[in-house]
Coordinates of N, CA and C in Angstrom, one line a residue:
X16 N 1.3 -68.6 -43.9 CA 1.8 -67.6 -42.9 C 1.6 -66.2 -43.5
X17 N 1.2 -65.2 -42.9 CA 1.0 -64.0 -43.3 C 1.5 -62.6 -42.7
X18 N 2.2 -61.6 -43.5 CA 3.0 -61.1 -42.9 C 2.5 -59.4 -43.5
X19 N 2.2 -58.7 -42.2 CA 1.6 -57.4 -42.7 C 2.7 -56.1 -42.6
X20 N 2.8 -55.3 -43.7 CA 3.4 -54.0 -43.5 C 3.0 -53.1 -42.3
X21 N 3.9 -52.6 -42.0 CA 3.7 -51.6 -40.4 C 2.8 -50.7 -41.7
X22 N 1.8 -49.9 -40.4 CA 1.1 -48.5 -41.2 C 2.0 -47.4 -40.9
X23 N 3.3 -47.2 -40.1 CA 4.0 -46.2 -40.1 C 4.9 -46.0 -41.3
X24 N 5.1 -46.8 -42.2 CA 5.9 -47.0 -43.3 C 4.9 -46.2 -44.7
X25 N 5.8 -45.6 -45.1 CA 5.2 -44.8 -46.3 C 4.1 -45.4 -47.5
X26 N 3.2 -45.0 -48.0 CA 2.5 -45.9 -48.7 C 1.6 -47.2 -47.8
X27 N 0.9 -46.9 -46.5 CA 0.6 -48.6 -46.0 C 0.0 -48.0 -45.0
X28 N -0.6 -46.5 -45.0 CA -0.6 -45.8 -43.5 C -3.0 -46.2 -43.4
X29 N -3.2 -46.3 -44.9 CA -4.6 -46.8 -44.5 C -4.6 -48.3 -45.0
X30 N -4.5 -48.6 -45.8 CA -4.4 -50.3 -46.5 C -2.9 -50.3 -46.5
X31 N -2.4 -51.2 -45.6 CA -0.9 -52.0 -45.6 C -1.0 -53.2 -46.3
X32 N 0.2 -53.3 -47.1 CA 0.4 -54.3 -47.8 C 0.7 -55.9 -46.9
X33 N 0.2 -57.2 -47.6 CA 0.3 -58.3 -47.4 C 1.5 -59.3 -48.0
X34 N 1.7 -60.0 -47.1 CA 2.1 -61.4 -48.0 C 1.7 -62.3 -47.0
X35 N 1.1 -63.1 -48.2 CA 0.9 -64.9 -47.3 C 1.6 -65.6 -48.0
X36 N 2.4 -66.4 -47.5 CA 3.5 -67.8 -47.6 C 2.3 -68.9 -47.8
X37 N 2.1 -69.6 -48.4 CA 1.5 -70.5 -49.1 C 2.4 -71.9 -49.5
X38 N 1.5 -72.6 -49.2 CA 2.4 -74.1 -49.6 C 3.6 -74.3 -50.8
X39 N 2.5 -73.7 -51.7 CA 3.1 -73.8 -53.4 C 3.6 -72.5 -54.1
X40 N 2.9 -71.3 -53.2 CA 2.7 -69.7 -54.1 C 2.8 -68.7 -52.9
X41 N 3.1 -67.7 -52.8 CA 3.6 -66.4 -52.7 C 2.0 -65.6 -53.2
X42 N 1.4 -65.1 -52.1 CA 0.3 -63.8 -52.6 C 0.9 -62.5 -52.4
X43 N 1.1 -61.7 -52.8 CA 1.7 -60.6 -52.6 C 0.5 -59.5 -52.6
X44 N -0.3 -58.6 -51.7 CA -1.4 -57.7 -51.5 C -1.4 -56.7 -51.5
X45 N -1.4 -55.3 -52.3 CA -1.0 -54.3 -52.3 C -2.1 -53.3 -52.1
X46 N -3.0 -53.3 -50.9 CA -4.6 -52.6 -51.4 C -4.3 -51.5 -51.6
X47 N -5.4 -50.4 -51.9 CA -5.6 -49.4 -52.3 C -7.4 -48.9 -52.3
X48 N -7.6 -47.9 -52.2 CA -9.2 -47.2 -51.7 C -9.6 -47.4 -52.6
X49 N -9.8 -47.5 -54.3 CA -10.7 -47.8 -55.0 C -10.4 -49.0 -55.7
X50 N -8.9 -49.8 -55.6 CA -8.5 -51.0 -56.5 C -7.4 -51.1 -55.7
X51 N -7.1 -52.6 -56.2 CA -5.7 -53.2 -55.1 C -5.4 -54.0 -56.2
X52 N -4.6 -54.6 -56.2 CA -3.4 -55.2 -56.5 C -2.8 -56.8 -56.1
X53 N -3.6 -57.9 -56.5 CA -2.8 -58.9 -55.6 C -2.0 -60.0 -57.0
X54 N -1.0 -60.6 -56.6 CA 0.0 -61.0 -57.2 C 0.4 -62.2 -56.5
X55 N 0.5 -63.3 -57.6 CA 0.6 -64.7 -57.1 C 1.6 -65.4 -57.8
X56 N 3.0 -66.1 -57.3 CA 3.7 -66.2 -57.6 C 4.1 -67.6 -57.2
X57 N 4.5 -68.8 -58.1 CA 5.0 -69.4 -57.8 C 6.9 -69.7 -57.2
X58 N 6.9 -70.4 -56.1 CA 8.3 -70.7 -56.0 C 9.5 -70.8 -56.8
X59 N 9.0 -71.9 -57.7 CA 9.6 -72.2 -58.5 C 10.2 -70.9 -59.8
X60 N 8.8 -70.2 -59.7 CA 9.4 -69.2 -60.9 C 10.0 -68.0 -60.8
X61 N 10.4 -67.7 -59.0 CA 11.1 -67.1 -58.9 C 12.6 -66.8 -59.1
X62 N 12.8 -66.1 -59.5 CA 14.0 -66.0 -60.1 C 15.3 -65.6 -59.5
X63 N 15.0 -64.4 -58.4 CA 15.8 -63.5 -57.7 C 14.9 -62.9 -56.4
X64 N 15.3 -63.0 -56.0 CA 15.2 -61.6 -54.4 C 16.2 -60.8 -54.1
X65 N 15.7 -59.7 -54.2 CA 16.5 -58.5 -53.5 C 15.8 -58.0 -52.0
X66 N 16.6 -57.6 -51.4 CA 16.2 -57.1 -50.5 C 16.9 -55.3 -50.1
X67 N 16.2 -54.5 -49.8 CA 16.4 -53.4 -50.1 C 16.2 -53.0 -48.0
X68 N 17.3 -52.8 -47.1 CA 17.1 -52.9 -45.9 C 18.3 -51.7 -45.3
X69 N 17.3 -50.9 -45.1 CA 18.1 -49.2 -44.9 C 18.4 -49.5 -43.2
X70 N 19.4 -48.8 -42.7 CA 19.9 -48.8 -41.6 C 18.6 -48.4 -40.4
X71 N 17.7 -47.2 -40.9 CA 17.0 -46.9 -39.9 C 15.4 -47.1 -41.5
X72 N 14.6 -47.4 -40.4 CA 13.3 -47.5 -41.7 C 12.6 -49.3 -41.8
X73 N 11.8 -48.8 -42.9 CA 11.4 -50.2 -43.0 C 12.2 -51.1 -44.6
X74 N 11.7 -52.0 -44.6 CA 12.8 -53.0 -45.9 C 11.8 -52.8 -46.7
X75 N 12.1 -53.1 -48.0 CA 11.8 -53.2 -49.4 C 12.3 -54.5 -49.5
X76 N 10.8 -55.1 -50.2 CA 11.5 -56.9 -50.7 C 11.2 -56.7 -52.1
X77 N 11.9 -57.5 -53.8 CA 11.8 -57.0 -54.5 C 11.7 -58.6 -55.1
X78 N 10.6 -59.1 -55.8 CA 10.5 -60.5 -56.0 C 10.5 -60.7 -57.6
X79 N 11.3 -60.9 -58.6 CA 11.6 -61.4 -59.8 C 11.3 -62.5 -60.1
X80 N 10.8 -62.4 -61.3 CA 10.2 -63.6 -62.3 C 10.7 -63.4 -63.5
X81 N 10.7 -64.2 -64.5 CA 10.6 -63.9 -66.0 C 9.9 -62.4 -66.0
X82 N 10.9 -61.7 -66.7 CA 9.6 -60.5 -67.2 C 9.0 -60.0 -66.1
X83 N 8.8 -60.3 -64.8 CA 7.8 -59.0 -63.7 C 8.8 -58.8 -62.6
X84 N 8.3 -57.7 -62.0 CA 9.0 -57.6 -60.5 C 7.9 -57.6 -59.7
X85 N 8.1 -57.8 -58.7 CA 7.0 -57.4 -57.5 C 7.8 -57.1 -56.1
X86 N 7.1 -55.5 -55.9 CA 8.0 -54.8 -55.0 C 7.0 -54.5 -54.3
X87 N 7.5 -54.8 -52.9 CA 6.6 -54.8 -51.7 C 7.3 -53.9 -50.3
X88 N 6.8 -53.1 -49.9 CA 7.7 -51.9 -48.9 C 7.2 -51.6 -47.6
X89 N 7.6 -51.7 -46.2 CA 7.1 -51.8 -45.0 C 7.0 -52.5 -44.1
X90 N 8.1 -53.7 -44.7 CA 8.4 -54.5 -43.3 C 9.4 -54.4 -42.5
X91 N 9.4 -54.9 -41.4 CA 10.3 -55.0 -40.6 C 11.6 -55.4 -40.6
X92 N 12.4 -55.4 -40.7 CA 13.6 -56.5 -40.7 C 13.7 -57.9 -40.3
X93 N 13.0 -58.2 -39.5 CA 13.1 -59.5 -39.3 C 12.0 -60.1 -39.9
X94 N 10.7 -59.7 -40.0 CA 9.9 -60.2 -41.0 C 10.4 -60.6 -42.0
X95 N 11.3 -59.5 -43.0 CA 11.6 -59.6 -44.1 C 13.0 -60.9 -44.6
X96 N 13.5 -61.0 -43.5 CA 14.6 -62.0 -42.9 C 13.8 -63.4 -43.6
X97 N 12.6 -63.3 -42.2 CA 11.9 -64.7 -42.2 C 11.4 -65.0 -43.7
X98 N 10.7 -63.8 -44.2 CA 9.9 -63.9 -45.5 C 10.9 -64.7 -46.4
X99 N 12.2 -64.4 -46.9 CA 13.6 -64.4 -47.5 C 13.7 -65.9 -47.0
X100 N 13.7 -66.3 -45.5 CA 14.5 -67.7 -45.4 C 13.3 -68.7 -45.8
X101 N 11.8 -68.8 -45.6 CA 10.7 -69.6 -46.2 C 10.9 -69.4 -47.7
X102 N 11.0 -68.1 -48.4 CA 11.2 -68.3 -49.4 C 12.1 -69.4 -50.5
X103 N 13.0 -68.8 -49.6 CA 14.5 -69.2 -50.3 C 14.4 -70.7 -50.0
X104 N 13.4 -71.8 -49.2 CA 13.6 -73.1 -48.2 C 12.6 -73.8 -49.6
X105 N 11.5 -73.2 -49.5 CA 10.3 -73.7 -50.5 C 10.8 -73.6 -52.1
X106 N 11.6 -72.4 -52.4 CA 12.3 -72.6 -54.0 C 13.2 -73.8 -53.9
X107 N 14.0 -74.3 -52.9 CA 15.2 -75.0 -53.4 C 14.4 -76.8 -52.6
X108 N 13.2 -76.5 -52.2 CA 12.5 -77.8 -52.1 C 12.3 -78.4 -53.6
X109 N 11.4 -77.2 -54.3 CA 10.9 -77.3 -55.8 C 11.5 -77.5 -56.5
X110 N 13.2 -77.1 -56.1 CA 14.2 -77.7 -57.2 C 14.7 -79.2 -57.4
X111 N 14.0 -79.6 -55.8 CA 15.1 -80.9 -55.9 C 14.3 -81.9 -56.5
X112 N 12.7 -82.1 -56.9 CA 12.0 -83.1 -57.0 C 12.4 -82.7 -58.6

């Protein structure tokens, strides 16, 4: 499943940021005009989610691991809902086996 940053959101107005939901892993896409940024994360090694969701604006998701963050800015609210509840469904799959 793949979920794109609005271009009206700060930072995302020519290359908007990605996430694809993945079976096993989390891509996280951050492009940029001469270099981008992509980041792959398993379920399992997530550690924490924050969610950063201002009354008017777009949400900040903020994805923890051992040692990294990966912060991602320009989604929607409910995107960011959805992103959080597959998240949260596929970690506590990986826990139970």
């Amino acid at each position: 499943m793949k979920f794109t940053a609005s271009r009206l959101s700060e930072g995302n107005k020519v290359f908007p940021a990605e996430i694809h939901l993945e079976e096993n892993s989390i891509e996280v896409k951050i492009p940029g005009l001469f270099s981008g940024d992509s980041k792959y994360l398993n379920y399992e090694d997530i550690t924490s989610i924050e969610v950063d969701s201002p009354m008017i604006g777009f949400a900040t998701l903020r994805l923890f691991t051992t040692g990294t963050k990966v912060e991602v800015h320009g989604f929607s609210k409910s995107d960011i809902k959805e992103i959080r509840r597959i998240i949260d469904e596929n970690r506590s799959k990986k826990r139970r086996f």
